[in-house]
Coordinates of C-alpha atoms and ligand atoms in Angstrom, one line a residue:
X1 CA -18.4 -34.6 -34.1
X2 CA -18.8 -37.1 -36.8
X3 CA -15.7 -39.0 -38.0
X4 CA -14.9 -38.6 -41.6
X5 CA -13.9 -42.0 -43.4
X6 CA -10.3 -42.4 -43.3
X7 CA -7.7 -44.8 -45.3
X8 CA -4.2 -45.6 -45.0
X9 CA -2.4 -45.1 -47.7
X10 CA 0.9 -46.0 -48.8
X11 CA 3.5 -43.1 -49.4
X12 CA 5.3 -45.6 -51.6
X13 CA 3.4 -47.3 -53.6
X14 CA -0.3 -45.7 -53.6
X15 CA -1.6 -49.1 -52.0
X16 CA -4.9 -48.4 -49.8
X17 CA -6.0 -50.1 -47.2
X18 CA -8.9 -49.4 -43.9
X19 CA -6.4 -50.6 -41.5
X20 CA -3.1 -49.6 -40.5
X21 CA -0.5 -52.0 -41.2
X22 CA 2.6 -51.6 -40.0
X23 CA 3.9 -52.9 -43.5
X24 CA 2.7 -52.7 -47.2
X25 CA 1.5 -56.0 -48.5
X26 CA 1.7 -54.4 -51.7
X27 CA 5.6 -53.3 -52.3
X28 CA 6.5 -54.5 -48.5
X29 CA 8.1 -51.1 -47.6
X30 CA 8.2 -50.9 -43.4
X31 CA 6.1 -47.8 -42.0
X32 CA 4.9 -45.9 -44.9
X33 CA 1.1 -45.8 -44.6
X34 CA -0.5 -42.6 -43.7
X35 CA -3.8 -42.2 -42.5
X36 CA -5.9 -39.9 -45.2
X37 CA -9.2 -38.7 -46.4
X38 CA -10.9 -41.7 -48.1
X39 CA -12.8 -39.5 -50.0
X40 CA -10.7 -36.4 -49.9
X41 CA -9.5 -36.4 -54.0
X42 CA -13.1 -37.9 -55.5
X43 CA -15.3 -35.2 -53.0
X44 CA -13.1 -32.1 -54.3
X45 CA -13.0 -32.8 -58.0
X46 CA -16.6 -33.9 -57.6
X47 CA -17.8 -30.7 -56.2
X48 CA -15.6 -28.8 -58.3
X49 CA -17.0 -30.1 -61.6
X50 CA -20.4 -30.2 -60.2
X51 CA -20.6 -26.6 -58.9
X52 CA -18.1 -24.1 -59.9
X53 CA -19.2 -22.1 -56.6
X54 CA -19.5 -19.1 -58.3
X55 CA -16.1 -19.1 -60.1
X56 CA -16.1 -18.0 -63.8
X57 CA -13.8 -19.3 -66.0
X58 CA -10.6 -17.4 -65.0
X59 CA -7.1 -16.7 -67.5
X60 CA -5.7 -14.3 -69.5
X61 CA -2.7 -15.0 -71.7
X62 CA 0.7 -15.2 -71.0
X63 CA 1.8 -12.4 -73.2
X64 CA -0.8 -10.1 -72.0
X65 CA 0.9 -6.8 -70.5
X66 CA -2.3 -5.3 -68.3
X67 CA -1.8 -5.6 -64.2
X68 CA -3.8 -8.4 -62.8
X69 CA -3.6 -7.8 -59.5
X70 CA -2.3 -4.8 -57.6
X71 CA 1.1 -5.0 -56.2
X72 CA 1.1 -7.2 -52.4
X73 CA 0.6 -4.9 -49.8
X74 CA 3.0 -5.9 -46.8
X75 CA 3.2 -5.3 -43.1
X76 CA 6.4 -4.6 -41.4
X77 CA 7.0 -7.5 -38.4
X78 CA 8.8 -4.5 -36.2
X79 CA 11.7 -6.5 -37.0
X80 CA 14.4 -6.0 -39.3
X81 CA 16.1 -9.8 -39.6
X82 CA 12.7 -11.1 -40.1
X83 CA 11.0 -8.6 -42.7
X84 CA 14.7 -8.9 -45.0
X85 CA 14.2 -13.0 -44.7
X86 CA 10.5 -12.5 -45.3
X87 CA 10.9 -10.3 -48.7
X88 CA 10.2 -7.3 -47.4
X89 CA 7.6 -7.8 -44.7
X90 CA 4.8 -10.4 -44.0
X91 CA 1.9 -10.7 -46.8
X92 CA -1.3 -10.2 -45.3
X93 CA -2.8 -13.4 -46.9
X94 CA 0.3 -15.2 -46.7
X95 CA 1.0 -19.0 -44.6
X96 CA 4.6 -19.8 -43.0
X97 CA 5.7 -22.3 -42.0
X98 CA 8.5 -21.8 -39.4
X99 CA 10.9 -24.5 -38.4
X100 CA 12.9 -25.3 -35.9
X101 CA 14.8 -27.7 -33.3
X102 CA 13.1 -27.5 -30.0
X103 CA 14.2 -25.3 -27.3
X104 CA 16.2 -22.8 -30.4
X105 CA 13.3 -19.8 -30.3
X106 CA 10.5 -20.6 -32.2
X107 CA 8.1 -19.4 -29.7
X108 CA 10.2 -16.2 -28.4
X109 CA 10.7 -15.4 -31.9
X110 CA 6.7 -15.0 -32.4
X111 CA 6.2 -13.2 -29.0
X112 CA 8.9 -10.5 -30.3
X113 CA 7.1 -10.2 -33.3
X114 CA 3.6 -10.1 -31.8
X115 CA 4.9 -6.5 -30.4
X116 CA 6.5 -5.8 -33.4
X117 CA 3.5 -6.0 -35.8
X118 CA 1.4 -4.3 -33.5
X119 CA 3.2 -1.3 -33.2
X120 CA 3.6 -1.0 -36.5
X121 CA 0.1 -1.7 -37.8
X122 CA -2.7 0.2 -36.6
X123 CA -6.3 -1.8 -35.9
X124 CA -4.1 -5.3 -36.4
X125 CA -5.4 -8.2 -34.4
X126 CA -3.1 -11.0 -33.7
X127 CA -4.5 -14.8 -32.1
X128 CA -2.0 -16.6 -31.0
X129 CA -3.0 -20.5 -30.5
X130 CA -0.7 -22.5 -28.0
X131 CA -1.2 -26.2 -27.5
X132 CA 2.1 -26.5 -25.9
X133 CA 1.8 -24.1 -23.3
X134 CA -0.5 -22.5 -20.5
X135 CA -1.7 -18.9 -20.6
X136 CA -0.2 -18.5 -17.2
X137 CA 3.3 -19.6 -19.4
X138 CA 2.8 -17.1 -22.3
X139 CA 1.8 -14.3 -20.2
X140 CA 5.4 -15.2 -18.1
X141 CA 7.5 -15.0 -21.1
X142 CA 5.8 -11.9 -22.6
X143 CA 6.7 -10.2 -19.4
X144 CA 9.6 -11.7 -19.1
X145 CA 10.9 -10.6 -22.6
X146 CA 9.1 -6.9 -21.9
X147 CA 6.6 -7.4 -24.2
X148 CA 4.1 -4.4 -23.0
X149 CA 0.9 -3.2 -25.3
X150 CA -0.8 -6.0 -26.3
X151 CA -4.4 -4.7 -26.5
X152 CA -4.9 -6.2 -29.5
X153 CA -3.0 -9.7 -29.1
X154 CA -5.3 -12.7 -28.1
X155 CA -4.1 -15.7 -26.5
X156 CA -6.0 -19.0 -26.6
X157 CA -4.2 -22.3 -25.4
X158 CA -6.1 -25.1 -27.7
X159 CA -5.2 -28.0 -28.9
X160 CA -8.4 -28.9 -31.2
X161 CA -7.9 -27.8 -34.8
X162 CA -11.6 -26.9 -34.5
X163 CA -11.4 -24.8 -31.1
X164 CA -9.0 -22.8 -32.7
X165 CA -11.2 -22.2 -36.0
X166 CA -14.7 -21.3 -33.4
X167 CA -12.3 -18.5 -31.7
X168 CA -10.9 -17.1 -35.2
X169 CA -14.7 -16.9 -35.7
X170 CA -15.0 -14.8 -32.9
X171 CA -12.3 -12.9 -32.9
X172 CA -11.0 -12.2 -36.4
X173 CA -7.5 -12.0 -36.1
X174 CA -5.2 -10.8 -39.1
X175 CA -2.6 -13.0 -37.6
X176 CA -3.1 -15.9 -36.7
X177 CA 0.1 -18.0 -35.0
X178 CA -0.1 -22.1 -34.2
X179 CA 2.1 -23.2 -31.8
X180 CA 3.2 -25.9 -32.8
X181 CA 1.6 -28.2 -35.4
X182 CA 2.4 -31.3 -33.9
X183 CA 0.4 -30.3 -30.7
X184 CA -3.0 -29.9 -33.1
X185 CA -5.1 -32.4 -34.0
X186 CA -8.0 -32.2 -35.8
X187 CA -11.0 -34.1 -33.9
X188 CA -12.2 -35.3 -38.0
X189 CA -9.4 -37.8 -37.9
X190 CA -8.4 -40.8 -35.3
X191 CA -5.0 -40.5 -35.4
X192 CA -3.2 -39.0 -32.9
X193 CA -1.7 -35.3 -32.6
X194 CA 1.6 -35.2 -34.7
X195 CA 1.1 -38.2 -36.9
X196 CA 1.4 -37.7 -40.7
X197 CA -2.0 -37.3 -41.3
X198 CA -3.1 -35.3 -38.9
X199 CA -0.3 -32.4 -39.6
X200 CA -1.5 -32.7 -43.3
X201 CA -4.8 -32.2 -42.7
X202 CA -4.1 -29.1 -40.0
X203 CA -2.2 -27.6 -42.5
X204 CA -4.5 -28.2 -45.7
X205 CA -7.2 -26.4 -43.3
X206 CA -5.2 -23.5 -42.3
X207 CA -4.0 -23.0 -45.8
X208 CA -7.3 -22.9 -46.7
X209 CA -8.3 -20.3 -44.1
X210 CA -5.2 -18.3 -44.8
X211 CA -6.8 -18.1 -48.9
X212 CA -10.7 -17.8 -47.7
X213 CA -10.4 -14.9 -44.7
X214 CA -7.1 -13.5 -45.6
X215 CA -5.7 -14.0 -42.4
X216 CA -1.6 -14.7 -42.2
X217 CA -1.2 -17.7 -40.7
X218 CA 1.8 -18.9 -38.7
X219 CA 2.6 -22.4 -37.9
X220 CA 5.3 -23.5 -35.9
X221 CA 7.0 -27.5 -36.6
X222 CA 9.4 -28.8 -34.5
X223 CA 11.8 -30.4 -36.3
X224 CA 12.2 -33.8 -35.1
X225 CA 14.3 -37.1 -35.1
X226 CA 12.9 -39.7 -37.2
X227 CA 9.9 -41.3 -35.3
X228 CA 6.4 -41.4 -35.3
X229 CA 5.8 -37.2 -34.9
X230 CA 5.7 -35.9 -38.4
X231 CA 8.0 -32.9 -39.0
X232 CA 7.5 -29.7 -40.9
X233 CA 9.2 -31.6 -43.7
X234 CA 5.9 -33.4 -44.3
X235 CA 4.5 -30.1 -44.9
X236 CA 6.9 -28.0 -46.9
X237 CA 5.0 -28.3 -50.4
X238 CA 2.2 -27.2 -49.0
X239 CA 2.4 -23.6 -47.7
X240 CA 4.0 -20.4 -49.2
X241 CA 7.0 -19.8 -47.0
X242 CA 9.2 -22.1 -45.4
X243 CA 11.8 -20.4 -43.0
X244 CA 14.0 -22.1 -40.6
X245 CA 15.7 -21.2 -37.4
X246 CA 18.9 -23.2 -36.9
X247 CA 21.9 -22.6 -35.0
X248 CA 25.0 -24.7 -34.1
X249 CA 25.6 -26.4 -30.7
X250 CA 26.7 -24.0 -27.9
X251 CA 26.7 -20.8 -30.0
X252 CA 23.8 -18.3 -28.8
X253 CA 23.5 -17.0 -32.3
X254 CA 20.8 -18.2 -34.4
X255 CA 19.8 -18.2 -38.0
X256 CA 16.5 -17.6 -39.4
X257 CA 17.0 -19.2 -42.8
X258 CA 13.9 -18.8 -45.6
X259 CA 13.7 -22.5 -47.4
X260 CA 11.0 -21.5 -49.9
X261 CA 9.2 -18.2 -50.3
X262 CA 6.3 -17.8 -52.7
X263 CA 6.7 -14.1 -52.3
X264 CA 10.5 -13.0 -52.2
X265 CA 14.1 -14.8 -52.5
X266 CA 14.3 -17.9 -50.6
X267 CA 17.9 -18.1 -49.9
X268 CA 17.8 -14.8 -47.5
X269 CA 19.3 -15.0 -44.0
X270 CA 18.6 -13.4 -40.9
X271 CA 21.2 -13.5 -38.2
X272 CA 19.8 -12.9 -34.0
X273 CA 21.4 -13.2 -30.9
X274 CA 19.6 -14.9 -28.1
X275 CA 20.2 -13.7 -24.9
X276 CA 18.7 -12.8 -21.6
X277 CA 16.5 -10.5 -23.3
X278 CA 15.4 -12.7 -26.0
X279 CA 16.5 -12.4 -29.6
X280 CA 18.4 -9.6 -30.3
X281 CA 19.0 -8.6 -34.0
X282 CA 22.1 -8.8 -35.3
X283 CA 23.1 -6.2 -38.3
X284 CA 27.0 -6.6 -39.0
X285 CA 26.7 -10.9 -38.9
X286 CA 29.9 -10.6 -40.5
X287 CA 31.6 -9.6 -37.4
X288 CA 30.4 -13.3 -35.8
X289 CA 32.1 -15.3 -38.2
X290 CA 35.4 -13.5 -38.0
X291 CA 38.1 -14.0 -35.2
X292 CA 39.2 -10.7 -33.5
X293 CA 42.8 -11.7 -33.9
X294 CA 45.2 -9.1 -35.3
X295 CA 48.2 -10.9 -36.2
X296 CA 48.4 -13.2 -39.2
X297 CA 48.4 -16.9 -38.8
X298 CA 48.9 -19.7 -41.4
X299 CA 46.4 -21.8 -42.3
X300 CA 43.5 -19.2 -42.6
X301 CA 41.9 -17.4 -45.2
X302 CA 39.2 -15.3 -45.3
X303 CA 36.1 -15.4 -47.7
X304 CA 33.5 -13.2 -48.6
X305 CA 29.9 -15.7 -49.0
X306 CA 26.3 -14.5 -49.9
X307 CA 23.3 -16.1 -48.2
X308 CA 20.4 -14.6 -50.1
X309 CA 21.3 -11.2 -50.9
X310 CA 23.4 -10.7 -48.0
X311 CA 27.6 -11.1 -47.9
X312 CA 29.0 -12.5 -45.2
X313 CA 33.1 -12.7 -44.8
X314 CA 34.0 -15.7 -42.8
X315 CA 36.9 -17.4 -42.0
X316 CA 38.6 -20.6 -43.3
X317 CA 40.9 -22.9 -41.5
X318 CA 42.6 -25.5 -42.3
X319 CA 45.0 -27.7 -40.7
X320 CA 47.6 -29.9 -42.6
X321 CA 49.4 -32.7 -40.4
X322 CA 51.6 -35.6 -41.9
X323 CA 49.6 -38.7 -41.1
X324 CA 50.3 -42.3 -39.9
X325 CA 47.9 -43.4 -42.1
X326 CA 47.6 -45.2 -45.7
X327 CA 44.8 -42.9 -46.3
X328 CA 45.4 -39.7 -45.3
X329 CA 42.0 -38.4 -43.3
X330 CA 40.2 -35.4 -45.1
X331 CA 37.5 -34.1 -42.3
X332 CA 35.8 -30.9 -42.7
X333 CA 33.2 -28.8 -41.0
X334 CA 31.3 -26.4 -42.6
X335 CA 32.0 -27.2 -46.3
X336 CA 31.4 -30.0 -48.1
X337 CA 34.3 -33.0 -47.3
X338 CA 34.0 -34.0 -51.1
X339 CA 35.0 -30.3 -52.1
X340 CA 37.9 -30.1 -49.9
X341 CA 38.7 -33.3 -51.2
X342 CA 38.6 -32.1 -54.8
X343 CA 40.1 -28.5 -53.9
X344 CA 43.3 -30.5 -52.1
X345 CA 43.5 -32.9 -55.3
X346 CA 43.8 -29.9 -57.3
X347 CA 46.6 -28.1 -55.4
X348 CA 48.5 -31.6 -55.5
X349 CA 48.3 -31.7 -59.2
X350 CA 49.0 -27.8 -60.0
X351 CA 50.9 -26.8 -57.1
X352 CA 53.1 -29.9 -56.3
X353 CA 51.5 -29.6 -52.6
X354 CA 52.4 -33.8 -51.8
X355 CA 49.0 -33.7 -49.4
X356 CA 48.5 -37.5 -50.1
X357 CA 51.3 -37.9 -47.4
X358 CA 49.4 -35.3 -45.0
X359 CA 46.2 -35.6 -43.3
X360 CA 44.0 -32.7 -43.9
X361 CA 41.1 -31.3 -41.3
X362 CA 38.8 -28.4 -42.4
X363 CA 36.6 -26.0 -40.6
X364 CA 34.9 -22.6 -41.5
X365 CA 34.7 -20.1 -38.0
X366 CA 31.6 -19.7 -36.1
X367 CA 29.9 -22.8 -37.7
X368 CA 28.5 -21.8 -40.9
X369 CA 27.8 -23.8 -43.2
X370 CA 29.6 -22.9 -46.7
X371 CA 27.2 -24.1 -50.2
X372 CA 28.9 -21.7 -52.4
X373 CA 32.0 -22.5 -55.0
X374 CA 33.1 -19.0 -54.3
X375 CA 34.9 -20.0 -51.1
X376 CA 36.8 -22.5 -52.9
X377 CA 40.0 -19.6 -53.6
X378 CA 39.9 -19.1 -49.7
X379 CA 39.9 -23.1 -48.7
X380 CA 42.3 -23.5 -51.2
X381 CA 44.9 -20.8 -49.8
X382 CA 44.2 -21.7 -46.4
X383 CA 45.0 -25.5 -47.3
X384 CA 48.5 -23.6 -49.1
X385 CA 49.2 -21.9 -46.2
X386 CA 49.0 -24.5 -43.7
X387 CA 51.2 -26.7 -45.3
X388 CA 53.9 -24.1 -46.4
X389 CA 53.3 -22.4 -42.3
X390 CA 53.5 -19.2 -44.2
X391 CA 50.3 -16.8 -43.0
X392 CA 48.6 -15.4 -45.2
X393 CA 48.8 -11.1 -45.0
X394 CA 46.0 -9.7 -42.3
X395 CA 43.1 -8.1 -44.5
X396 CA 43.3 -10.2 -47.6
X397 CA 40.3 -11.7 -48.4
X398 CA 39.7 -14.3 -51.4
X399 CA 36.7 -14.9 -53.8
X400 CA 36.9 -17.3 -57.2
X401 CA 35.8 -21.1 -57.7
X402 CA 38.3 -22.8 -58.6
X403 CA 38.2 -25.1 -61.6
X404 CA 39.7 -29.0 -62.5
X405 CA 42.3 -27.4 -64.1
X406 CA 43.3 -24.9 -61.7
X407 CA 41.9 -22.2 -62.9
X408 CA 40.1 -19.2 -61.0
X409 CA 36.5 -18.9 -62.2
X410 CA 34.4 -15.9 -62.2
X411 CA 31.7 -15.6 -59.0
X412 CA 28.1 -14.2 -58.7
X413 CA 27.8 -10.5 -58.1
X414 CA 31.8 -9.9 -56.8
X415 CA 30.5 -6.4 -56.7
X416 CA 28.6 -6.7 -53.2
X417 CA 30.8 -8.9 -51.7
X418 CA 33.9 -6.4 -52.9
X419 CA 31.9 -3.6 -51.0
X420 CA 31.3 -5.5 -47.4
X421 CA 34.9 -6.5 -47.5
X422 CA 35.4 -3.0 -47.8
X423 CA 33.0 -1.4 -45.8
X424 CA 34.5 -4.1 -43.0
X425 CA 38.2 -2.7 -43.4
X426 CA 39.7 -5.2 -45.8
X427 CA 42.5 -3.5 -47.6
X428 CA 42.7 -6.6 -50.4
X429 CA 40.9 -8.6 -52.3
X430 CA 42.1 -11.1 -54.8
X431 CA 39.4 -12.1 -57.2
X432 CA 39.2 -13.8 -60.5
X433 CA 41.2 -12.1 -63.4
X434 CA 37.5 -12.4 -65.7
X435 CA 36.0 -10.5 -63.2
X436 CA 38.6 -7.9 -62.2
X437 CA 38.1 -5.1 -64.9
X438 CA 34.2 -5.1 -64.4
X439 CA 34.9 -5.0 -60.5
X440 CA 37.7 -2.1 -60.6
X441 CA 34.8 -0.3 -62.6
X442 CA 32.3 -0.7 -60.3
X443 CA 34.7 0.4 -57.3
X444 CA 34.2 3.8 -58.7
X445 CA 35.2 6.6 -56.5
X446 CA 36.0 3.8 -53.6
X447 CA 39.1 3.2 -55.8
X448 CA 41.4 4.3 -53.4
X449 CA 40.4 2.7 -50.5
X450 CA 40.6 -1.1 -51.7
X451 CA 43.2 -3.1 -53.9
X452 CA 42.2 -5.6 -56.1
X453 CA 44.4 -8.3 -57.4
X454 CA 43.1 -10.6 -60.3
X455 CA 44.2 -14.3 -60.3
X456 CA 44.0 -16.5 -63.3
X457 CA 45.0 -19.9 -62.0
X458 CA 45.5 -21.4 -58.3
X459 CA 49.5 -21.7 -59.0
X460 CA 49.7 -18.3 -59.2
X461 CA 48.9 -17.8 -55.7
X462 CA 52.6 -18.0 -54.1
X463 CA 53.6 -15.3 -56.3
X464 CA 50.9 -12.9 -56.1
X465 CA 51.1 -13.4 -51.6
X466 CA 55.1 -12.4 -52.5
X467 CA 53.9 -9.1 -54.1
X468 CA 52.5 -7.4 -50.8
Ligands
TYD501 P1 11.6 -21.1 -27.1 O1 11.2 -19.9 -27.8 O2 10.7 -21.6 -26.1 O3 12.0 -22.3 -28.1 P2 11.0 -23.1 -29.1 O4 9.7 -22.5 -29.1 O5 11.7 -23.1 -30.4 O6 10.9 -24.5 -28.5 O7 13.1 -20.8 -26.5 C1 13.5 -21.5 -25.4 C2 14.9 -21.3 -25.1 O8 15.4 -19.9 -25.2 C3 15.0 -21.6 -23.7 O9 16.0 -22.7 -23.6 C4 15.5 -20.4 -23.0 C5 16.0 -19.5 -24.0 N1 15.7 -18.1 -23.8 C6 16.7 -17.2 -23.5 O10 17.9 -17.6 -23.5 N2 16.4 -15.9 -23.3 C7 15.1 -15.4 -23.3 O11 14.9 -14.3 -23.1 C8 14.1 -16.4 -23.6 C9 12.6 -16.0 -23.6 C10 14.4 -17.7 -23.8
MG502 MG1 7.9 -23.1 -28.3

């Protein structure tokens, strides 16, 4: 096939050149050109101007009421974890890109689904494109995981962008899945398979098959350490929805994590289990970030999070040592060291806590990773309770940002993480006072199965533990 003319041009500055240089002569940045189209912009807007291809003029105005388009019809993947991160189900026209560390599930995860959206969708075909591993490979896993019926699943292992295209021909799947972009190359461009360029240009294409044949296209990236293979990162802006599977080392949980979704929420969260059986869903999450422990402890607190539209309760420890040190040490895991640092300054000031002479080491249970100020409450009274050694009472659980000033500030819908806290056992929750009448409202006819105490400011805290 003929070569297309390529450039390389610099990510930095815009500086083109034939050649690849390993530095820009033009703003002398290391390692930033990327091989591209040469004539990829002028040839689009060119043809574009020149012939319309059939497209009329196309707009209405932005105050018009009349539908435009009839609501997206979705397909159910078979699984629960992954329709909830997905918005509801997959979009038949839709591209994702899913992410992921090697070796973490990327590839079991689209077998499982493969029998998922097949049993739930009559007449859907499904191509699955591997240019990572043999036939003989897929076939073992799919038995292996007990993946039975696939009459209407196609395998082809391909690593030529334009092999795969010649067997969507033929076959016409609804689904197509790529396994993994960074095995692709397109045979248009010179550079080699996994280079910047080349996973732009497979993923321009497939975007553009996903739009033209209304096929949902899947794409696989392994995420990568900096080098010369491009990551999915390189190809975020480009698709509709970004989801990543991440876990943390030596835990066989994982989370499927949407980044960016054109067509639902894209903070939603999908908890799985991986064992021998392949991923396994997990519905009460909750339970995986909680210890079993009955008996109270100090220096833990427990926290009700959402990721998405899901609540999670987790638990937050915290560990308060007097320290050798001129600087005291302030480490934590699964919140942001800076915010521990502020939450500790601000029980020094308005609780007298003297933690400049202490060190102080952070860590939220099961190893998620905390984003929200409505944790703060908890980190705070699990910092308190470390250094006074006085546990905190068993099913308490504590939601409110906490301000400069020490004061406890209202949180995002309290009214869903009230109820898991609830539906979970939790006889207590201590919330901000400006949320607490709203809240005791909303409890309705639970009334009598959950207390809930309102806090104005963090130095009210020793008090209010006193009262149970
Ligand atoms: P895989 O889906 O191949 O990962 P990726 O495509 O993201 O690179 O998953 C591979 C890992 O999962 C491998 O280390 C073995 C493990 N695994 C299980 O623990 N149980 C199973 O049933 C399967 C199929 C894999
Ligand atoms: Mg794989």
């Amino acid at each position: 096939m003929a070569k297309i003319k390529t450039q390389y041009s610099c990510q930095n500055c815009g500086f083109n050149t034939s050649k690849w240089l390993g530095r820009c002569p033009a703003c002398e940045a290391w390692n930033t050109l990327v091989e591209e189209r040469a004539d990829a912009a002028e040839v689009s807007s060119r043809r574009a101007m020149r012939d319309p291809g059939g497209l009329r003029p196309d707009w209405v105005l932005l105050e018009g009421t009349e539908s435009v388009s009839a609501p997206q019809k979705r397909l159910a993947t078979g699984i629960g974890e992954l329709d909830r991160v997905l918005g509801g189900g997959l979009v038949p026209d839709s591209f994702v890109l899913l992410g992921g560390e090697p070796g973490i599930g990327k590839s079991t995860l689209l077998l499982q689904m493969v029998q998922g959206l097949l049993s739930k969708n009559e007449n859907l075909k499904i191509l699955y494109a591997s240019g990572e591993e043999s036939i003989d490979q897929i076939r073992g896993r799919a038995h292996r995981l007990g993946v039975k019926g696939l009459d209407r699943a196609y395998l082809a292992a391909e690593t030529q962008l334009e092999g795969v295209f010649a067997t969507v021909k033929e076959i016409k799947p609804d689904v197509l899945l790529m396994d993994s972009l960074q095995t692709f190359a397109s045979s248009e461009l010179e550079s080699a398979p996994g280079s910047v360029g080349q996973v732009r240009e497979i993923t321009a294409r497939l975007m553009n098959l996903a739009k033209s044949e209304g096929i949902s296209v899947w794409l696989v990236g392994h995420v990568t350490k900096e080098g010369s293979i491009a990551g999915p990162k390189a190809v975020e802006h480009m698709v509709d929805t970004v989801l990543y599977f991440e876990t943390e080392s030596g835990q066989s949980y994982r989370l499927l994590r949407a980044v960016k979704n054109r067509f639902g929420s894209s903070r939603e969260l999908g908890v799985f289990e991986m064992d021998g059986e392949g991923l396994r869903e997990v519905s009460n999450p909750s339970s995986l970030f909680l210890s079993d422990r009955k008996e109270a402890v100090s220096g833990t607190a427990i926290s009700a999070t959402l990721e998405g539209s899901r609540p999670l309760l987790v638990e937050l420890q915290a560990l308060v040592a007097s320290t050798a040190l001129a600087v005291p040490r302030r480490t934590s895991v699964g919140m942001d060291s800076a915010r521990i640092a502020l939450i500790a300054a601000i029980l020094e000031k308005h609780m007298k806590l003297p933690l400049a002479e202490e060190d102080l080491f952070f860590n939220v249970a099961g190893g998620l990773r905390l984003t929200e100020p409505a944790c703060d409450l908890a980190a705070a009274a699990a910092i308190w309770s470390s250094f006074e050694e006085k546990p905190l009472p068993t099913g308490w659980v504590l939601i409110g940002e906490v301000g400069l000033t020490g004061e406890v500030r209202r949180v995002s819908q309290a009214d869903i993480r009230i109820e898991e806290a609830r539906k979970l056992g939790f006889s207590t929750i201590v919330i901000p006072r400006s949320a607490y009448e709203r809240a005791q409202a909303q409890l309705g006819k639970n009334a009598s199965s959950i207390k809930l105490l309102p806090l104005s400011t963090i130095s009210e805290l020793p008090d209010l533990l006193k009262l149970k």
